[in-house]
Amino acid sequence: MTDTDARPAPPEPRHLLATEGMPAAEIGRILDCAETYVAQNRSRERSPPLLSGRTLVNLFYENSTRTRTSFELAGKRLGADVINMEVAASSVKKGETLIDTAMTLNAMHLDVLVVRHPESGAANLLARKVNCAVINAGDGNHEHPTQALLDSLTIRRRRGRLAGLVVAICGDILHSRVARSNIHLLNAMGARVRVVAPPTLLPADIGRLGVEVHHRMETGLADVDIVMMLRLQTERMSGQFVPSVREYFHFFGLTREKLKAAKPDALIMHPGPMNRGVEIDSEVADDIKRSVILDQVELGVAVRMACLDLLTRASLP
Ligand code: NCD
């Protein structure tokens, strides 16, 4: 037996793949840790480089502005070496399978792989094939856990709690990983979730997700604390799900008029990118008293720093 064989096996890497099944205590721990990074992100002071010598790879098979940039910033602020794999320029375009790409990256001894992919389940598959921590940055219409975590941090900072709040998630629920991750997380934290959408934009399994279903904004928004709008995910649609964008805006677009049904101080959220005039009117999106859309972007960096911190700390030998 060589010295190398005698060394204890490295601990199994932990991953962040979904909010489904995540215990409330763990969610609370991530949000509390993220709080510590919020102030730090606003100052020029940097914390000791926790991730110094560690490598983070962003592997994005779908477009992204906010999520990729914020993982990049989070990694750099913690002192990691961050590499953005340009999927269009990589061997993926030459037909390399996801698993081959993973094995190649594996050989480079990464610590964290952040992956976004159009197929639901892609992040789980990769997590079984690589020996580094995997963070799901959105897989098809399945999950996008860090988005839900940053949404909850935004709500908690504004309202002081999550439990007991009523949250309406409105629009294209069917194709939205953001909706799924938020439903699981908010339910785990004791919030009450409503979904508001035309029947064509609701998943068949909506009944088992523990939400109240509404088909009209007027009733769905009645007395809610939070209004979370979603983009029509046209890139995931095959066929026609709404008669026309104009009609969709008329019935489901958030306007000042429709917002009157919600609590007078209800917060307006949107994960971005927004389609103004489709799911949301500019007047409400830009209302600085009610809209927390830019807070969501800001807090995304703190949440991702917390996730990187907790995941890599856990896998230290
Ligand atoms: C969302 C996504 O990619 O799932 N955006 C994001 O991460 N900020 C929502 C969307 O694309 O509509």
mmCIF file of C-alpha atoms and ligand atoms in Angstrom:
data_model
loop_
_atom_site.group_PDB
_atom_site.id
_atom_site.type_symbol
_atom_site.label_atom_id
_atom_site.label_comp_id
_atom_site.label_asym_id
_atom_site.label_seq_id
_atom_site.Cartn_x
_atom_site.Cartn_y
_atom_site.Cartn_z
ATOM 1 C CA MET A 1 0.000 0.000 0.000
ATOM 2 C CA THR A 2 1.436 3.392 -0.950
ATOM 3 C CA ASP A 3 1.158 6.556 1.065
ATOM 4 C CA THR A 4 -1.463 7.765 -1.347
ATOM 5 C CA ASP A 5 -3.602 4.670 -0.799
ATOM 6 C CA ALA A 6 -3.396 5.105 2.970
ATOM 7 C CA ARG A 7 -4.920 8.598 2.863
ATOM 8 C CA PRO A 8 -8.572 8.728 3.863
ATOM 9 C CA ALA A 9 -10.931 9.089 0.938
ATOM 10 C CA PRO A 10 -11.922 12.723 0.403
ATOM 11 C CA PRO A 11 -15.418 13.454 1.682
ATOM 12 C CA GLU A 12 -18.244 13.261 -0.827
ATOM 13 C CA PRO A 13 -18.811 16.704 -2.301
ATOM 14 C CA ARG A 14 -22.076 18.332 -1.362
ATOM 15 C CA HIS A 15 -24.231 19.865 -4.064
ATOM 16 C CA LEU A 16 -26.982 22.440 -4.404
ATOM 17 C CA LEU A 17 -29.374 20.968 -6.924
ATOM 18 C CA ALA A 18 -32.890 21.785 -5.784
ATOM 19 C CA THR A 19 -34.982 23.375 -3.068
ATOM 20 C CA GLU A 20 -37.419 20.447 -3.090
ATOM 21 C CA GLY A 21 -36.846 18.551 0.134
ATOM 22 C CA MET A 22 -34.496 21.163 1.585
ATOM 23 C CA PRO A 23 -35.146 21.426 5.332
ATOM 24 C CA ALA A 24 -36.162 24.824 6.747
ATOM 25 C CA ALA A 25 -33.105 24.816 9.034
ATOM 26 C CA GLU A 26 -30.753 24.512 6.072
ATOM 27 C CA ILE A 27 -32.556 27.277 4.163
ATOM 28 C CA GLY A 28 -32.317 29.488 7.246
ATOM 29 C CA ARG A 29 -28.600 28.740 7.548
ATOM 30 C CA ILE A 30 -27.929 29.781 3.934
ATOM 31 C CA LEU A 31 -30.009 32.972 4.296
ATOM 32 C CA ASP A 32 -28.273 33.880 7.574
ATOM 33 C CA CYS A 33 -24.875 33.321 5.998
ATOM 34 C CA ALA A 34 -25.931 35.461 2.978
ATOM 35 C CA GLU A 35 -26.851 38.292 5.365
ATOM 36 C CA THR A 36 -23.245 38.479 6.453
ATOM 37 C CA TYR A 37 -22.189 39.083 2.850
ATOM 38 C CA VAL A 38 -24.734 41.819 2.058
ATOM 39 C CA ALA A 39 -22.948 44.640 3.882
ATOM 40 C CA GLN A 40 -19.581 43.395 2.713
ATOM 41 C CA ASN A 41 -20.716 43.597 -0.906
ATOM 42 C CA ARG A 42 -21.616 47.251 -0.474
ATOM 43 C CA SER A 43 -18.195 48.211 0.825
ATOM 44 C CA ARG A 44 -14.774 47.976 -0.742
ATOM 45 C CA GLU A 45 -13.566 45.913 2.200
ATOM 46 C CA ARG A 46 -13.065 42.307 1.212
ATOM 47 C CA SER A 47 -13.263 39.362 3.557
ATOM 48 C CA PRO A 48 -10.304 36.990 3.853
ATOM 49 C CA PRO A 49 -10.210 35.043 0.589
ATOM 50 C CA LEU A 50 -12.044 31.921 1.744
ATOM 51 C CA LEU A 51 -11.912 30.335 -1.687
ATOM 52 C CA SER A 52 -8.320 31.187 -2.443
ATOM 53 C CA GLY A 53 -6.726 28.380 -4.466
ATOM 54 C CA ARG A 54 -10.108 26.968 -5.408
ATOM 55 C CA THR A 55 -11.507 26.854 -8.905
ATOM 56 C CA LEU A 56 -15.060 27.597 -9.959
ATOM 57 C CA VAL A 57 -16.271 26.888 -13.472
ATOM 58 C CA ASN A 58 -19.426 28.446 -14.889
ATOM 59 C CA LEU A 59 -20.785 26.063 -17.518
ATOM 60 C CA PHE A 60 -23.792 27.736 -19.128
ATOM 61 C CA TYR A 61 -25.620 26.031 -21.997
ATOM 62 C CA GLU A 62 -28.292 28.740 -21.999
ATOM 63 C CA ASN A 63 -28.118 32.517 -22.087
ATOM 64 C CA SER A 64 -27.788 34.319 -18.815
ATOM 65 C CA THR A 65 -26.939 37.827 -17.680
ATOM 66 C CA ARG A 66 -27.729 38.005 -13.986
ATOM 67 C CA THR A 67 -27.021 34.467 -12.837
ATOM 68 C CA ARG A 68 -23.695 33.948 -14.581
ATOM 69 C CA THR A 69 -22.353 37.375 -13.702
ATOM 70 C CA SER A 70 -23.397 37.044 -10.113
ATOM 71 C CA PHE A 71 -21.753 33.620 -9.692
ATOM 72 C CA GLU A 72 -18.631 35.092 -11.283
ATOM 73 C CA LEU A 73 -18.633 38.064 -8.907
ATOM 74 C CA ALA A 74 -19.395 35.864 -5.901
ATOM 75 C CA GLY A 75 -16.507 33.532 -6.733
ATOM 76 C CA LYS A 76 -14.077 36.385 -7.343
ATOM 77 C CA ARG A 77 -15.088 38.215 -4.175
ATOM 78 C CA LEU A 78 -14.255 35.072 -2.216
ATOM 79 C CA GLY A 79 -10.886 34.771 -3.933
ATOM 80 C CA ALA A 80 -11.582 31.780 -6.221
ATOM 81 C CA ASP A 81 -10.197 31.348 -9.729
ATOM 82 C CA VAL A 82 -13.283 31.690 -11.918
ATOM 83 C CA ILE A 83 -13.532 30.328 -15.426
ATOM 84 C CA ASN A 84 -16.488 30.988 -17.712
ATOM 85 C CA MET A 85 -16.756 28.185 -20.223
ATOM 86 C CA GLU A 86 -17.996 29.570 -23.488
ATOM 87 C CA VAL A 87 -20.219 26.711 -24.521
ATOM 88 C CA ALA A 88 -20.582 28.036 -28.057
ATOM 89 C CA ALA A 89 -16.791 28.028 -28.407
ATOM 90 C CA SER A 90 -16.143 24.717 -26.653
ATOM 91 C CA SER A 91 -16.194 21.129 -27.866
ATOM 92 C CA VAL A 92 -19.875 20.999 -26.997
ATOM 93 C CA LYS A 93 -20.536 22.529 -30.390
ATOM 94 C CA LYS A 94 -18.563 19.653 -31.906
ATOM 95 C CA GLY A 95 -20.950 17.158 -30.366
ATOM 96 C CA GLU A 96 -19.295 16.308 -27.061
ATOM 97 C CA THR A 97 -21.847 14.893 -24.638
ATOM 98 C CA LEU A 98 -22.577 16.472 -21.301
ATOM 99 C CA ILE A 99 -20.887 13.569 -19.536
ATOM 100 C CA ASP A 100 -17.726 13.836 -21.653
ATOM 101 C CA THR A 101 -17.559 17.540 -20.874
ATOM 102 C CA ALA A 102 -17.989 16.751 -17.186
ATOM 103 C CA MET A 103 -15.228 14.143 -17.218
ATOM 104 C CA THR A 104 -12.903 16.606 -18.956
ATOM 105 C CA LEU A 105 -13.632 19.286 -16.396
ATOM 106 C CA ASN A 106 -13.204 16.701 -13.651
ATOM 107 C CA ALA A 107 -9.677 15.999 -14.803
ATOM 108 C CA MET A 108 -8.916 19.679 -14.227
ATOM 109 C CA HIS A 109 -9.621 19.317 -10.490
ATOM 110 C CA LEU A 110 -12.377 21.840 -10.049
ATOM 111 C CA ASP A 111 -13.906 22.637 -6.719
ATOM 112 C CA VAL A 112 -17.242 23.992 -7.867
ATOM 113 C CA LEU A 113 -19.147 23.540 -11.119
ATOM 114 C CA VAL A 114 -22.049 25.911 -11.719
ATOM 115 C CA VAL A 115 -24.230 24.574 -14.498
ATOM 116 C CA ARG A 116 -27.198 25.832 -16.486
ATOM 117 C CA HIS A 117 -28.730 23.511 -19.053
ATOM 118 C CA PRO A 118 -31.963 23.352 -21.083
ATOM 119 C CA GLU A 119 -32.699 19.751 -19.968
ATOM 120 C CA SER A 120 -34.401 19.103 -16.634
ATOM 121 C CA GLY A 121 -32.195 16.756 -14.616
ATOM 122 C CA ALA A 122 -28.902 17.795 -16.258
ATOM 123 C CA ALA A 123 -27.422 19.155 -13.018
ATOM 124 C CA ASN A 124 -28.338 15.979 -11.084
ATOM 125 C CA LEU A 125 -26.747 13.872 -13.792
ATOM 126 C CA LEU A 126 -23.529 15.887 -13.671
ATOM 127 C CA ALA A 127 -23.423 15.728 -9.887
ATOM 128 C CA ARG A 128 -23.222 11.951 -10.126
ATOM 129 C CA LYS A 129 -20.322 12.117 -12.594
ATOM 130 C CA VAL A 130 -18.005 14.753 -11.189
ATOM 131 C CA ASN A 131 -16.110 14.852 -7.935
ATOM 132 C CA CYS A 132 -16.629 18.502 -7.153
ATOM 133 C CA ALA A 133 -19.585 20.422 -5.763
ATOM 134 C CA VAL A 134 -22.283 21.108 -8.372
ATOM 135 C CA ILE A 135 -24.629 24.076 -8.190
ATOM 136 C CA ASN A 136 -27.723 24.005 -10.366
ATOM 137 C CA ALA A 137 -28.080 27.421 -12.002
ATOM 138 C CA GLY A 138 -31.261 26.325 -13.791
ATOM 139 C CA ASP A 139 -32.112 23.018 -15.482
ATOM 140 C CA GLY A 140 -34.933 23.172 -18.027
ATOM 141 C CA ASN A 141 -38.230 23.834 -16.307
ATOM 142 C CA HIS A 142 -37.149 21.931 -13.191
ATOM 143 C CA GLU A 143 -35.280 24.000 -10.554
ATOM 144 C CA HIS A 144 -33.184 27.117 -10.014
ATOM 145 C CA PRO A 145 -32.426 26.970 -6.279
ATOM 146 C CA THR A 146 -30.182 30.040 -5.906
ATOM 147 C CA GLN A 147 -32.877 32.216 -7.515
ATOM 148 C CA ALA A 148 -35.423 31.051 -4.941
ATOM 149 C CA LEU A 149 -32.921 31.626 -2.130
ATOM 150 C CA LEU A 150 -32.216 35.177 -3.271
ATOM 151 C CA ASP A 151 -35.946 35.819 -3.645
ATOM 152 C CA SER A 152 -36.501 34.683 -0.067
ATOM 153 C CA LEU A 153 -33.621 36.783 1.210
ATOM 154 C CA THR A 154 -35.157 39.820 -0.551
ATOM 155 C CA ILE A 155 -38.550 39.146 1.050
ATOM 156 C CA ARG A 156 -37.104 38.406 4.486
ATOM 157 C CA ARG A 157 -35.054 41.623 4.512
ATOM 158 C CA ARG A 158 -38.110 43.704 3.578
ATOM 159 C CA ARG A 159 -40.706 41.947 5.704
ATOM 160 C CA GLY A 160 -38.580 40.466 8.477
ATOM 161 C CA ARG A 161 -39.976 36.978 7.970
ATOM 162 C CA LEU A 162 -41.313 34.472 5.448
ATOM 163 C CA ALA A 163 -43.746 32.489 7.591
ATOM 164 C CA GLY A 164 -47.366 33.526 7.213
ATOM 165 C CA LEU A 165 -46.826 35.744 4.153
ATOM 166 C CA VAL A 166 -49.011 35.207 1.081
ATOM 167 C CA VAL A 167 -47.024 35.104 -2.155
ATOM 168 C CA ALA A 168 -48.637 35.142 -5.613
ATOM 169 C CA ILE A 169 -46.471 33.717 -8.397
ATOM 170 C CA CYS A 170 -47.979 34.842 -11.702
ATOM 171 C CA GLY A 171 -47.556 33.910 -15.336
ATOM 172 C CA ASP A 172 -45.792 31.068 -17.103
ATOM 173 C CA ILE A 173 -45.628 28.572 -14.226
ATOM 174 C CA LEU A 174 -45.488 25.605 -16.612
ATOM 175 C CA HIS A 175 -42.060 26.431 -18.048
ATOM 176 C CA SER A 176 -40.611 28.105 -14.960
ATOM 177 C CA ARG A 177 -37.874 26.562 -12.825
ATOM 178 C CA VAL A 178 -37.993 29.764 -10.767
ATOM 179 C CA ALA A 179 -41.627 29.049 -9.853
ATOM 180 C CA ARG A 180 -40.889 25.443 -8.837
ATOM 181 C CA SER A 181 -37.911 26.337 -6.680
ATOM 182 C CA ASN A 182 -39.839 29.163 -5.041
ATOM 183 C CA ILE A 183 -42.897 27.004 -4.363
ATOM 184 C CA HIS A 184 -40.829 24.364 -2.543
ATOM 185 C CA LEU A 185 -38.762 26.878 -0.604
ATOM 186 C CA LEU A 186 -41.627 29.161 0.418
ATOM 187 C CA ASN A 187 -43.747 26.191 1.504
ATOM 188 C CA ALA A 188 -40.859 24.860 3.600
ATOM 189 C CA MET A 189 -40.549 28.275 5.291
ATOM 190 C CA GLY A 190 -44.245 28.497 6.149
ATOM 191 C CA ALA A 191 -45.352 31.051 3.535
ATOM 192 C CA ARG A 192 -48.596 30.492 1.585
ATOM 193 C CA VAL A 193 -48.179 30.287 -2.167
ATOM 194 C CA ARG A 194 -50.758 31.065 -4.841
ATOM 195 C CA VAL A 195 -50.165 30.588 -8.525
ATOM 196 C CA VAL A 196 -52.029 32.782 -11.004
ATOM 197 C CA ALA A 197 -52.014 31.667 -14.640
ATOM 198 C CA PRO A 198 -54.188 30.582 -17.538
ATOM 199 C CA PRO A 199 -54.791 26.786 -17.453
ATOM 200 C CA THR A 200 -52.487 26.360 -20.478
ATOM 201 C CA LEU A 201 -49.542 27.697 -18.464
ATOM 202 C CA LEU A 202 -49.927 25.443 -15.428
ATOM 203 C CA PRO A 203 -48.142 22.082 -15.053
ATOM 204 C CA ALA A 204 -50.274 18.931 -14.814
ATOM 205 C CA ASP A 205 -48.866 18.191 -11.342
ATOM 206 C CA ILE A 206 -49.783 21.591 -9.894
ATOM 207 C CA GLY A 207 -52.226 19.897 -7.529
ATOM 208 C CA ARG A 208 -49.425 18.142 -5.625
ATOM 209 C CA LEU A 209 -47.252 21.226 -5.191
ATOM 210 C CA GLY A 210 -49.197 22.604 -2.229
ATOM 211 C CA VAL A 211 -50.374 25.861 -3.807
ATOM 212 C CA GLU A 212 -53.691 27.633 -4.307
ATOM 213 C CA VAL A 213 -54.532 27.922 -8.011
ATOM 214 C CA HIS A 214 -56.132 31.038 -9.552
ATOM 215 C CA HIS A 215 -56.933 31.851 -13.159
ATOM 216 C CA ARG A 216 -57.710 35.541 -12.672
ATOM 217 C CA MET A 217 -55.312 38.221 -11.432
ATOM 218 C CA GLU A 218 -58.116 40.068 -9.611
ATOM 219 C CA THR A 219 -58.782 37.119 -7.280
ATOM 220 C CA GLY A 220 -55.253 35.711 -7.264
ATOM 221 C CA LEU A 221 -53.738 38.993 -6.071
ATOM 222 C CA ALA A 222 -56.392 39.695 -3.433
ATOM 223 C CA ASP A 223 -54.608 40.753 -0.210
ATOM 224 C CA VAL A 224 -51.259 39.202 -1.106
ATOM 225 C CA ASP A 225 -48.011 40.415 0.481
ATOM 226 C CA ILE A 226 -45.813 39.616 -2.505
ATOM 227 C CA VAL A 227 -46.452 39.635 -6.271
ATOM 228 C CA MET A 228 -43.853 37.653 -8.193
ATOM 229 C CA MET A 229 -44.114 38.000 -11.973
ATOM 230 C CA LEU A 230 -42.627 35.529 -14.473
ATOM 231 C CA ARG A 231 -41.527 35.861 -18.073
ATOM 232 C CA LEU A 232 -43.305 33.956 -20.838
ATOM 233 C CA GLN A 233 -40.622 31.356 -21.621
ATOM 234 C CA THR A 234 -41.238 31.292 -25.366
ATOM 235 C CA GLU A 235 -37.970 29.404 -25.977
ATOM 236 C CA ARG A 236 -39.440 26.412 -24.105
ATOM 237 C CA MET A 237 -42.815 26.507 -25.855
ATOM 238 C CA SER A 238 -43.705 24.244 -28.716
ATOM 239 C CA GLY A 239 -47.021 25.423 -30.073
ATOM 240 C CA GLN A 240 -49.289 28.224 -28.960
ATOM 241 C CA PHE A 241 -49.864 28.677 -25.233
ATOM 242 C CA VAL A 242 -51.424 32.161 -25.306
ATOM 243 C CA PRO A 243 -53.719 33.616 -27.986
ATOM 244 C CA SER A 244 -51.596 36.768 -28.412
ATOM 245 C CA VAL A 245 -49.162 38.838 -26.399
ATOM 246 C CA ARG A 246 -51.690 41.700 -26.346
ATOM 247 C CA GLU A 247 -54.403 39.513 -24.917
ATOM 248 C CA TYR A 248 -51.982 37.964 -22.417
ATOM 249 C CA PHE A 249 -51.004 41.422 -21.166
ATOM 250 C CA HIS A 250 -54.656 42.390 -20.916
ATOM 251 C CA PHE A 251 -55.525 39.450 -18.647
ATOM 252 C CA PHE A 252 -52.248 38.595 -16.895
ATOM 253 C CA GLY A 253 -49.902 41.580 -17.275
ATOM 254 C CA LEU A 254 -49.256 43.366 -13.974
ATOM 255 C CA THR A 255 -50.554 46.941 -14.103
ATOM 256 C CA ARG A 256 -51.216 49.511 -11.404
ATOM 257 C CA GLU A 257 -54.919 48.714 -11.759
ATOM 258 C CA LYS A 258 -54.513 44.961 -11.132
ATOM 259 C CA LEU A 259 -52.100 45.637 -8.290
ATOM 260 C CA LYS A 260 -54.880 47.406 -6.380
ATOM 261 C CA ALA A 261 -56.179 43.975 -5.326
ATOM 262 C CA ALA A 262 -52.953 43.239 -3.392
ATOM 263 C CA LYS A 263 -52.059 44.684 0.031
ATOM 264 C CA PRO A 264 -51.248 48.409 -0.277
ATOM 265 C CA ASP A 265 -47.587 47.734 0.538
ATOM 266 C CA ALA A 266 -47.238 44.496 -1.465
ATOM 267 C CA LEU A 267 -43.793 44.045 -2.989
ATOM 268 C CA ILE A 268 -43.307 43.487 -6.728
ATOM 269 C CA MET A 269 -40.699 40.936 -7.781
ATOM 270 C CA HIS A 270 -39.377 39.550 -11.078
ATOM 271 C CA PRO A 271 -36.355 37.278 -11.581
ATOM 272 C CA GLY A 272 -35.522 38.978 -14.906
ATOM 273 C CA PRO A 273 -35.164 39.286 -17.755
ATOM 274 C CA MET A 274 -38.401 41.312 -17.911
ATOM 275 C CA ASN A 275 -40.583 41.655 -20.925
ATOM 276 C CA ARG A 276 -42.127 45.039 -20.375
ATOM 277 C CA GLY A 277 -45.618 45.272 -21.778
ATOM 278 C CA VAL A 278 -45.966 41.466 -21.831
ATOM 279 C CA GLU A 279 -46.070 40.273 -18.202
ATOM 280 C CA ILE A 280 -45.408 43.599 -16.501
ATOM 281 C CA ASP A 281 -46.091 47.264 -17.154
ATOM 282 C CA SER A 282 -43.097 49.628 -16.844
ATOM 283 C CA GLU A 283 -45.030 51.826 -14.437
ATOM 284 C CA VAL A 284 -45.078 49.090 -11.787
ATOM 285 C CA ALA A 285 -41.712 47.532 -12.641
ATOM 286 C CA ASP A 286 -40.005 50.890 -12.060
ATOM 287 C CA ASP A 287 -42.024 51.948 -9.010
ATOM 288 C CA ILE A 288 -39.241 52.542 -6.495
ATOM 289 C CA LYS A 289 -41.600 52.233 -3.531
ATOM 290 C CA ARG A 290 -42.946 48.799 -4.449
ATOM 291 C CA SER A 291 -40.587 47.112 -6.891
ATOM 292 C CA VAL A 292 -37.660 45.167 -5.393
ATOM 293 C CA ILE A 293 -36.454 43.830 -8.723
ATOM 294 C CA LEU A 294 -33.023 45.445 -8.424
ATOM 295 C CA ASP A 295 -32.690 44.326 -4.784
ATOM 296 C CA GLN A 296 -33.109 40.794 -6.093
ATOM 297 C CA VAL A 297 -30.155 41.297 -8.426
ATOM 298 C CA GLU A 298 -28.014 42.812 -5.678
ATOM 299 C CA LEU A 299 -28.832 40.117 -3.124
ATOM 300 C CA GLY A 300 -28.118 37.410 -5.689
ATOM 301 C CA VAL A 301 -24.391 37.995 -5.229
ATOM 302 C CA ALA A 302 -24.604 37.643 -1.422
ATOM 303 C CA VAL A 303 -26.668 34.461 -1.709
ATOM 304 C CA ARG A 304 -24.213 32.924 -4.153
ATOM 305 C CA MET A 305 -21.290 33.842 -1.927
ATOM 306 C CA ALA A 306 -23.065 32.092 0.944
ATOM 307 C CA CYS A 307 -23.692 28.983 -1.162
ATOM 308 C CA LEU A 308 -20.053 28.849 -2.299
ATOM 309 C CA ASP A 309 -18.839 29.433 1.248
ATOM 310 C CA LEU A 310 -21.030 26.725 2.805
ATOM 311 C CA LEU A 311 -20.484 24.157 0.055
ATOM 312 C CA THR A 312 -16.720 24.452 -0.056
ATOM 313 C CA ARG A 313 -16.348 24.696 3.704
ATOM 314 C CA ALA A 314 -18.258 21.448 4.046
ATOM 315 C CA SER A 315 -15.955 19.651 1.647
ATOM 316 C CA LEU A 316 -12.709 20.746 3.307
ATOM 317 C CA PRO A 317 -10.777 17.666 4.376
HETATM 318 C C1 NCD B 1 -34.732 32.998 -14.885
HETATM 319 C C2 NCD B 1 -34.192 31.707 -15.473
HETATM 320 O O1 NCD B 1 -33.222 31.709 -16.224
HETATM 321 O O2 NCD B 1 -34.769 30.685 -15.138
HETATM 322 N N1 NCD B 1 -33.845 34.078 -14.908
HETATM 323 C C3 NCD B 1 -32.843 34.203 -14.008
HETATM 324 O O3 NCD B 1 -32.175 33.263 -13.637
HETATM 325 N N2 NCD B 1 -32.631 35.432 -13.506
HETATM 326 C C4 NCD B 1 -36.060 33.342 -15.409
HETATM 327 C C5 NCD B 1 -36.220 33.601 -16.878
HETATM 328 O O4 NCD B 1 -35.336 33.356 -17.699
HETATM 329 O O5 NCD B 1 -37.298 34.062 -17.233
#
